[in-house]
Amino acid sequence: MSVRSFGFYVHVPFCSTRCGYCDFNTYTADELGSGASRATYADTVIGEIRSARGRVGDGRPVETVFFGGGTPTLLGAGDLARILDAIRSEFGLAPDVEVTTEANPDSVSLASLRELLDGGFTRVSFGVQSLAPHVLATLERTHTPGRALEAIAEARAAGFDHVSADLIYATPGETDDDLVASVRGVLDAGVDHLSAYSLIVEEGTRLAARVRRGQIDDVDDDVAAERYVIVDTLAREAGLEWYEVSNWARPGGECHHNLGYWRDGDWWGAGPGAHGHLDGRRWWNLKHPAAYARAVADEVPPIAGEEIVSEEGRRLERVMLGMRLREGITVDGLPAGDLDAVAREGLVDVHAGRVALTSPGRLLADAVIRRLTH
Ligand SMILES: C[S@@+](CC[C@H](N)C(=O)[O-])C[C@H]1O[C@@H](n2cnc3c(N)ncnc32)[C@H](O)[C@@H]1O
Ligand code: SF4
């Protein structure tokens, strides 16, 4: 039996509007077209889950489930709980299973959060992004700062011990004070986990077009590095430690599902465009919800492509993902010359056979990892 962790990712490809910066595989009602609908989506995914059972060996209860999007909470708590029930009945859930859903602040209520908790969910991750109204406007978010804080408070009041907030920093026009108020605001509202990423200007998005036309400045890398230090300092002061370069948690609040990805675990990815990884085989589903739904209805695997990852490929991935973790990786197999050089520059610590990023190293994580894997 494999010792790797086993998780389940369920992609929900719907949003009420598309934020200007986002290039995720998600569709508004207008973009969706015919052949796929929110109303039938839960049954379609359940169809994929039932057919998945035969392709995963016995004895692998699911340790983590993560509903991501898109906006999973647009489906409604009843549909999300039904999908979770299907995973439970086909695979079995570990006794201490972690079940997360991403949520937009304006797509939940106290009642729907209670329903999620009763349905077996243990964690909610809110896309807050910022608490500054002008930053939310630049990002084209639909919620107000007040609603984001209310949603976090509702999740805590509903009984969720684990509540996370996603923030985006270094959005053009954001000030240091905007970010300080955003981080303090979500921490005070009661999250035990924080994810913070610098805004990425993705090709093909409305944001990229506005940057190209000169209507918005591009993201400044030096500003982004300073803002990262602000997030890290405030999170630590509030009792949350970094455990991955862009993720902080109170002890026990870490996202075990994402740790599974970073520690080279196995997972099934259900839903359009979802990726899965089992025992060295990687596959990805058909991207469009209509094509995906047709395949599931026809009882053929809804897969667009697959590959067997070579031993060398897996070794590289273990370095690339594991080096982002506070725990780092074992030094075995790392090129000694490169490791010595980055250690001499103070970018990594080598201790008891393991190597991990230092504080200055975290600011240059991508470059350090490139030097260790080139
Ligand atoms: C795909 S979203 C799903 C969550 C939910 N729909 C929301 O946005 O509130 C997951 C997270 O990815 C991050 N994200 C998406 N696009 C990004 C970008 N271009 N730059 C930085 N972060 C991004 C946001 O922080 C977002 O909360
Ligand atoms: S709500 Fe989330 S998934 Fe949907 S468009 Fe905005 S960032 Fe992307």
mmCIF file with all atom_site columns, N, CA and C in Angstrom, residues 296-336:
data_model
loop_
_atom_site.group_PDB
_atom_site.id
_atom_site.type_symbol
_atom_site.label_atom_id
_atom_site.label_alt_id
_atom_site.label_comp_id
_atom_site.label_asym_id
_atom_site.label_entity_id
_atom_site.label_seq_id
_atom_site.pdbx_PDB_ins_code
_atom_site.Cartn_x
_atom_site.Cartn_y
_atom_site.Cartn_z
_atom_site.occupancy
_atom_site.B_iso_or_equiv
_atom_site.pdbx_formal_charge
_atom_site.auth_seq_id
_atom_site.auth_comp_id
_atom_site.auth_asym_id
_atom_site.auth_atom_id
_atom_site.pdbx_PDB_model_num
ATOM 1   N N  . VAL A 1 296 ? -18.851 12.396 -19.389 1.00 0.00 ? 296 VAL A N  1
ATOM 2   C CA . VAL A 1 296 ? -19.354 11.667 -18.214 1.00 0.00 ? 296 VAL A CA 1
ATOM 3   C C  . VAL A 1 296 ? -20.685 11.004 -18.569 1.00 0.00 ? 296 VAL A C  1
ATOM 4   N N  . ALA A 1 297 ? -21.558 11.733 -19.317 1.00 0.00 ? 297 ALA A N  1
ATOM 5   C CA . ALA A 1 297 ? -22.859 11.155 -19.697 1.00 0.00 ? 297 ALA A CA 1
ATOM 6   C C  . ALA A 1 297 ? -22.663 9.931  -20.594 1.00 0.00 ? 297 ALA A C  1
ATOM 7   N N  . ASP A 1 298 ? -21.629 9.968  -21.448 1.00 0.00 ? 298 ASP A N  1
ATOM 8   C CA . ASP A 1 298 ? -21.357 8.837  -22.345 1.00 0.00 ? 298 ASP A CA 1
ATOM 9   C C  . ASP A 1 298 ? -20.567 7.716  -21.657 1.00 0.00 ? 298 ASP A C  1
ATOM 10  N N  . GLU A 1 299 ? -20.280 7.908  -20.366 1.00 0.00 ? 299 GLU A N  1
ATOM 11  C CA . GLU A 1 299 ? -19.533 6.922  -19.576 1.00 0.00 ? 299 GLU A CA 1
ATOM 12  C C  . GLU A 1 299 ? -18.154 6.642  -20.135 1.00 0.00 ? 299 GLU A C  1
ATOM 13  N N  . VAL A 1 300 ? -17.512 7.687  -20.684 1.00 0.00 ? 300 VAL A N  1
ATOM 14  C CA . VAL A 1 300 ? -16.088 7.558  -21.048 1.00 0.00 ? 300 VAL A CA 1
ATOM 15  C C  . VAL A 1 300 ? -15.299 8.479  -20.105 1.00 0.00 ? 300 VAL A C  1
ATOM 16  N N  . PRO A 1 301 ? -14.041 8.102  -19.759 1.00 0.00 ? 301 PRO A N  1
ATOM 17  C CA . PRO A 1 301 ? -13.285 8.959  -18.854 1.00 0.00 ? 301 PRO A CA 1
ATOM 18  C C  . PRO A 1 301 ? -13.169 10.362 -19.446 1.00 0.00 ? 301 PRO A C  1
ATOM 19  N N  . PRO A 1 302 ? -13.486 11.415 -18.689 1.00 0.00 ? 302 PRO A N  1
ATOM 20  C CA . PRO A 1 302 ? -13.496 12.784 -19.227 1.00 0.00 ? 302 PRO A CA 1
ATOM 21  C C  . PRO A 1 302 ? -12.091 13.389 -19.305 1.00 0.00 ? 302 PRO A C  1
ATOM 22  N N  . ILE A 1 303 ? -11.159 12.604 -19.837 1.00 0.00 ? 303 ILE A N  1
ATOM 23  C CA . ILE A 1 303 ? -9.750  12.979 -19.742 1.00 0.00 ? 303 ILE A CA 1
ATOM 24  C C  . ILE A 1 303 ? -9.265  13.597 -21.053 1.00 0.00 ? 303 ILE A C  1
ATOM 25  N N  . ALA A 1 304 ? -8.492  14.693 -20.947 1.00 0.00 ? 304 ALA A N  1
ATOM 26  C CA . ALA A 1 304 ? -7.945  15.343 -22.151 1.00 0.00 ? 304 ALA A CA 1
ATOM 27  C C  . ALA A 1 304 ? -6.547  14.832 -22.444 1.00 0.00 ? 304 ALA A C  1
ATOM 28  N N  . GLY A 1 305 ? -5.792  14.440 -21.418 1.00 0.00 ? 305 GLY A N  1
ATOM 29  C CA . GLY A 1 305 ? -4.419  13.976 -21.640 1.00 0.00 ? 305 GLY A CA 1
ATOM 30  C C  . GLY A 1 305 ? -3.864  13.349 -20.380 1.00 0.00 ? 305 GLY A C  1
ATOM 31  N N  . GLU A 1 306 ? -2.772  12.589 -20.550 1.00 0.00 ? 306 GLU A N  1
ATOM 32  C CA . GLU A 1 306 ? -2.127  11.992 -19.384 1.00 0.00 ? 306 GLU A CA 1
ATOM 33  C C  . GLU A 1 306 ? -0.668  11.748 -19.677 1.00 0.00 ? 306 GLU A C  1
ATOM 34  N N  . GLU A 1 307 ? 0.122   11.577 -18.616 1.00 0.00 ? 307 GLU A N  1
ATOM 35  C CA . GLU A 1 307 ? 1.540   11.264 -18.808 1.00 0.00 ? 307 GLU A CA 1
ATOM 36  C C  . GLU A 1 307 ? 2.045   10.485 -17.597 1.00 0.00 ? 307 GLU A C  1
ATOM 37  N N  . ILE A 1 308 ? 3.063   9.676  -17.862 1.00 0.00 ? 308 ILE A N  1
ATOM 38  C CA . ILE A 1 308 ? 3.761   9.020  -16.752 1.00 0.00 ? 308 ILE A CA 1
ATOM 39  C C  . ILE A 1 308 ? 4.950   9.922  -16.452 1.00 0.00 ? 308 ILE A C  1
ATOM 40  N N  . VAL A 1 309 ? 5.065   10.355 -15.222 1.00 0.00 ? 309 VAL A N  1
ATOM 41  C CA . VAL A 1 309 ? 6.156   11.274 -14.881 1.00 0.00 ? 309 VAL A CA 1
ATOM 42  C C  . VAL A 1 309 ? 7.418   10.446 -14.646 1.00 0.00 ? 309 VAL A C  1
ATOM 43  N N  . SER A 1 310 ? 8.521   10.840 -15.286 1.00 0.00 ? 310 SER A N  1
ATOM 44  C CA . SER A 1 310 ? 9.771   10.093 -15.147 1.00 0.00 ? 310 SER A CA 1
ATOM 45  C C  . SER A 1 310 ? 10.318  10.280 -13.736 1.00 0.00 ? 310 SER A C  1
ATOM 46  N N  . GLU A 1 311 ? 11.214  9.382  -13.327 1.00 0.00 ? 311 GLU A N  1
ATOM 47  C CA . GLU A 1 311 ? 11.837  9.501  -11.999 1.00 0.00 ? 311 GLU A CA 1
ATOM 48  C C  . GLU A 1 311 ? 12.526  10.862 -11.854 1.00 0.00 ? 311 GLU A C  1
ATOM 49  N N  . GLU A 1 312 ? 13.236  11.278 -12.947 1.00 0.00 ? 312 GLU A N  1
ATOM 50  C CA . GLU A 1 312 ? 13.938  12.560 -12.907 1.00 0.00 ? 312 GLU A CA 1
ATOM 51  C C  . GLU A 1 312 ? 12.935  13.717 -12.773 1.00 0.00 ? 312 GLU A C  1
ATOM 52  N N  . GLY A 1 313 ? 11.819  13.610 -13.507 1.00 0.00 ? 313 GLY A N  1
ATOM 53  C CA . GLY A 1 313 ? 10.778  14.640 -13.428 1.00 0.00 ? 313 GLY A CA 1
ATOM 54  C C  . GLY A 1 313 ? 10.223  14.739 -12.016 1.00 0.00 ? 313 GLY A C  1
ATOM 55  N N  . ARG A 1 314 ? 10.010  13.595 -11.384 1.00 0.00 ? 314 ARG A N  1
ATOM 56  C CA . ARG A 1 314 ? 9.449   13.614 -10.022 1.00 0.00 ? 314 ARG A CA 1
ATOM 57  C C  . ARG A 1 314 ? 10.447  14.198 -9.034  1.00 0.00 ? 314 ARG A C  1
ATOM 58  N N  . ARG A 1 315 ? 11.735  13.863 -9.246  1.00 0.00 ? 315 ARG A N  1
ATOM 59  C CA . ARG A 1 315 ? 12.762  14.394 -8.334  1.00 0.00 ? 315 ARG A CA 1
ATOM 60  C C  . ARG A 1 315 ? 12.760  15.933 -8.407  1.00 0.00 ? 315 ARG A C  1
ATOM 61  N N  . LEU A 1 316 ? 12.705  16.433 -9.645  1.00 0.00 ? 316 LEU A N  1
ATOM 62  C CA . LEU A 1 316 ? 12.701  17.888 -9.831  1.00 0.00 ? 316 LEU A CA 1
ATOM 63  C C  . LEU A 1 316 ? 11.480  18.524 -9.165  1.00 0.00 ? 316 LEU A C  1
ATOM 64  N N  . GLU A 1 317 ? 10.329  17.879 -9.350  1.00 0.00 ? 317 GLU A N  1
ATOM 65  C CA . GLU A 1 317 ? 9.101   18.432 -8.751  1.00 0.00 ? 317 GLU A CA 1
ATOM 66  C C  . GLU A 1 317 ? 9.169   18.424 -7.241  1.00 0.00 ? 317 GLU A C  1
ATOM 67  N N  . ARG A 1 318 ? 9.757   17.344 -6.693  1.00 0.00 ? 318 ARG A N  1
ATOM 68  C CA . ARG A 1 318 ? 9.876   17.287 -5.225  1.00 0.00 ? 318 ARG A CA 1
ATOM 69  C C  . ARG A 1 318 ? 10.715  18.459 -4.716  1.00 0.00 ? 318 ARG A C  1
ATOM 70  N N  . VAL A 1 319 ? 11.766  18.820 -5.470  1.00 0.00 ? 319 VAL A N  1
ATOM 71  C CA . VAL A 1 319 ? 12.599  19.960 -5.063  1.00 0.00 ? 319 VAL A CA 1
ATOM 72  C C  . VAL A 1 319 ? 11.806  21.258 -5.222  1.00 0.00 ? 319 VAL A C  1
ATOM 73  N N  . MET A 1 320 ? 11.143  21.416 -6.376  1.00 0.00 ? 320 MET A N  1
ATOM 74  C CA . MET A 1 320 ? 10.454  22.683 -6.664  1.00 0.00 ? 320 MET A CA 1
ATOM 75  C C  . MET A 1 320 ? 9.327   22.957 -5.664  1.00 0.00 ? 320 MET A C  1
ATOM 76  N N  . LEU A 1 321 ? 8.585   21.909 -5.301  1.00 0.00 ? 321 LEU A N  1
ATOM 77  C CA . LEU A 1 321 ? 7.459   22.109 -4.378  1.00 0.00 ? 321 LEU A CA 1
ATOM 78  C C  . LEU A 1 321 ? 7.929   22.078 -2.929  1.00 0.00 ? 321 LEU A C  1
ATOM 79  N N  . GLY A 1 322 ? 8.787   21.112 -2.607  1.00 0.00 ? 322 GLY A N  1
ATOM 80  C CA . GLY A 1 322 ? 9.227   20.945 -1.212  1.00 0.00 ? 322 GLY A CA 1
ATOM 81  C C  . GLY A 1 322 ? 10.047  22.128 -0.722  1.00 0.00 ? 322 GLY A C  1
ATOM 82  N N  . MET A 1 323 ? 10.800  22.762 -1.619  1.00 0.00 ? 323 MET A N  1
ATOM 83  C CA . MET A 1 323 ? 11.625  23.903 -1.189  1.00 0.00 ? 323 MET A CA 1
ATOM 84  C C  . MET A 1 323 ? 10.767  25.109 -0.807  1.00 0.00 ? 323 MET A C  1
ATOM 85  N N  . ARG A 1 324 ? 9.506   25.136 -1.220  1.00 0.00 ? 324 ARG A N  1
ATOM 86  C CA . ARG A 1 324 ? 8.625   26.250 -0.824  1.00 0.00 ? 324 ARG A CA 1
ATOM 87  C C  . ARG A 1 324 ? 8.133   26.091 0.624   1.00 0.00 ? 324 ARG A C  1
ATOM 88  N N  . LEU A 1 325 ? 8.349   24.893 1.184   1.00 0.00 ? 325 LEU A N  1
ATOM 89  C CA . LEU A 1 325 ? 7.866   24.628 2.546   1.00 0.00 ? 325 LEU A CA 1
ATOM 90  C C  . LEU A 1 325 ? 8.894   25.024 3.591   1.00 0.00 ? 325 LEU A C  1
ATOM 91  N N  . ARG A 1 326 ? 8.395   25.448 4.740   1.00 0.00 ? 326 ARG A N  1
ATOM 92  C CA . ARG A 1 326 ? 9.297   25.781 5.842   1.00 0.00 ? 326 ARG A CA 1
ATOM 93  C C  . ARG A 1 326 ? 10.172  24.586 6.218   1.00 0.00 ? 326 ARG A C  1
ATOM 94  N N  . GLU A 1 327 ? 9.572   23.357 6.144   1.00 0.00 ? 327 GLU A N  1
ATOM 95  C CA . GLU A 1 327 ? 10.330  22.147 6.509   1.00 0.00 ? 327 GLU A CA 1
ATOM 96  C C  . GLU A 1 327 ? 11.411  21.830 5.487   1.00 0.00 ? 327 GLU A C  1
ATOM 97  N N  . GLY A 1 328 ? 11.341  22.393 4.281   1.00 0.00 ? 328 GLY A N  1
ATOM 98  C CA . GLY A 1 328 ? 12.344  22.154 3.248   1.00 0.00 ? 328 GLY A CA 1
ATOM 99  C C  . GLY A 1 328 ? 12.374  20.705 2.796   1.00 0.00 ? 328 GLY A C  1
ATOM 100 N N  . ILE A 1 329 ? 13.532  20.260 2.291   1.00 0.00 ? 329 ILE A N  1
ATOM 101 C CA . ILE A 1 329 ? 13.665  18.900 1.739   1.00 0.00 ? 329 ILE A CA 1
ATOM 102 C C  . ILE A 1 329 ? 14.991  18.304 2.205   1.00 0.00 ? 329 ILE A C  1
ATOM 103 N N  . THR A 1 330 ? 15.150  16.998 2.005   1.00 0.00 ? 330 THR A N  1
ATOM 104 C CA . THR A 1 330 ? 16.442  16.392 2.332   1.00 0.00 ? 330 THR A CA 1
ATOM 105 C C  . THR A 1 330 ? 17.451  16.804 1.255   1.00 0.00 ? 330 THR A C  1
ATOM 106 N N  . VAL A 1 331 ? 18.722  16.884 1.642   1.00 0.00 ? 331 VAL A N  1
ATOM 107 C CA . VAL A 1 331 ? 19.724  17.371 0.680   1.00 0.00 ? 331 VAL A CA 1
ATOM 108 C C  . VAL A 1 331 ? 20.074  16.319 -0.371  1.00 0.00 ? 331 VAL A C  1
ATOM 109 N N  . ASP A 1 332 ? 19.664  15.044 -0.163  1.00 0.00 ? 332 ASP A N  1
ATOM 110 C CA . ASP A 1 332 ? 20.027  13.968 -1.098  1.00 0.00 ? 332 ASP A CA 1
ATOM 111 C C  . ASP A 1 332 ? 19.733  14.384 -2.530  1.00 0.00 ? 332 ASP A C  1
ATOM 112 N N  . GLY A 1 333 ? 20.712  14.195 -3.372  1.00 0.00 ? 333 GLY A N  1
ATOM 113 C CA . GLY A 1 333 ? 20.455  14.379 -4.803  1.00 0.00 ? 333 GLY A CA 1
ATOM 114 C C  . GLY A 1 333 ? 20.518  15.826 -5.259  1.00 0.00 ? 333 GLY A C  1
ATOM 115 N N  . LEU A 1 334 ? 20.672  16.782 -4.338  1.00 0.00 ? 334 LEU A N  1
ATOM 116 C CA . LEU A 1 334 ? 20.800  18.175 -4.806  1.00 0.00 ? 334 LEU A CA 1
ATOM 117 C C  . LEU A 1 334 ? 22.228  18.393 -5.289  1.00 0.00 ? 334 LEU A C  1
ATOM 118 N N  . PRO A 1 335 ? 22.419  19.169 -6.361  1.00 0.00 ? 335 PRO A N  1
ATOM 119 C CA . PRO A 1 335 ? 23.782  19.433 -6.832  1.00 0.00 ? 335 PRO A CA 1
ATOM 120 C C  . PRO A 1 335 ? 24.580  20.186 -5.762  1.00 0.00 ? 335 PRO A C  1
ATOM 121 N N  . ALA A 1 336 ? 25.681  19.572 -5.253  1.00 0.00 ? 336 ALA A N  1
ATOM 122 C CA . ALA A 1 336 ? 26.388  20.095 -4.089  1.00 0.00 ? 336 ALA A CA 1
ATOM 123 C C  . ALA A 1 336 ? 26.916  21.513 -4.326  1.00 0.00 ? 336 ALA A C  1
#
